[in-house]
Steps between C-alpha positions, in 0.01 A plus 500: 500500500506506121719297268546587135683314226758731344434570133203265472366664183834498318558145626174390339594672173849349504420145620140454392184429693574140599847569639376811678214305654751241625709775661188653655408159643852469641465843665159406638626169642801665666297786648221272623749264666668796671162633613416164652836483679457858630134490603406744229171506312460555128244769434504491122700440187585822317580350160879514540521475878324427825358721774521352850435603860670407827434547869869575555731740315797274572312205347437704187869586467608140566253387236633755251856387570400136449332590171814676377728216614286237328463704180880543492544123549253436218699733269819314593339161432324620182719760325262492204227646727632842616220562751544810718259645754450831680335515844336786686382487862304753704334486842187673614127465531356418158131476431375145452199453273378172346829320578703773331700787648499868405635833620824689542695208648419282201582780257830562676600132481411492129699819429801369694487181296486697176792720613723210608791390286499145365560253788450777758268512801386851594301579813346797670655649810212356707601147396865566583406637843278201572796275416738656755654221706407229250855450364403586145759654264327830433657811354379859472448607138383857561196699406343396171236677294223260404216565258187618675667588831534869581809461717812287445478165678766382746615168348717206610616189319636157581880502461 
């Protein structure tokens, strides 16, 4: 799973370094709390987001939903801090090396995150299939062309 703050560069230019750092810290706190509640593990900070891994696809989606709910609540409580996040989730067998993860699954999750609309959670078909029977509000998006992938990817989102 990847999270990414929407418009982080323009936010920094518009609000300044200190305010942007405060919003980044808010993002980090919300994501880390959701990871803890969902048994996820932070792999690394990406500068404007977090990469995390899960043992369960459903846990990853529940975590992503919790992140979006808590970011939305933060925006409601702090209208002067218009924080928005994108989330991308993929499932597979990444390569683990020195406490980091690599490979197609990681690249797919990152590309899904980059392709997501603000406040959206996109996931690969594998994630959606692993979540069958988990009572999660998933919706088919269609086939999406993602940079670096030869074939369009079958994508779902959280409704």
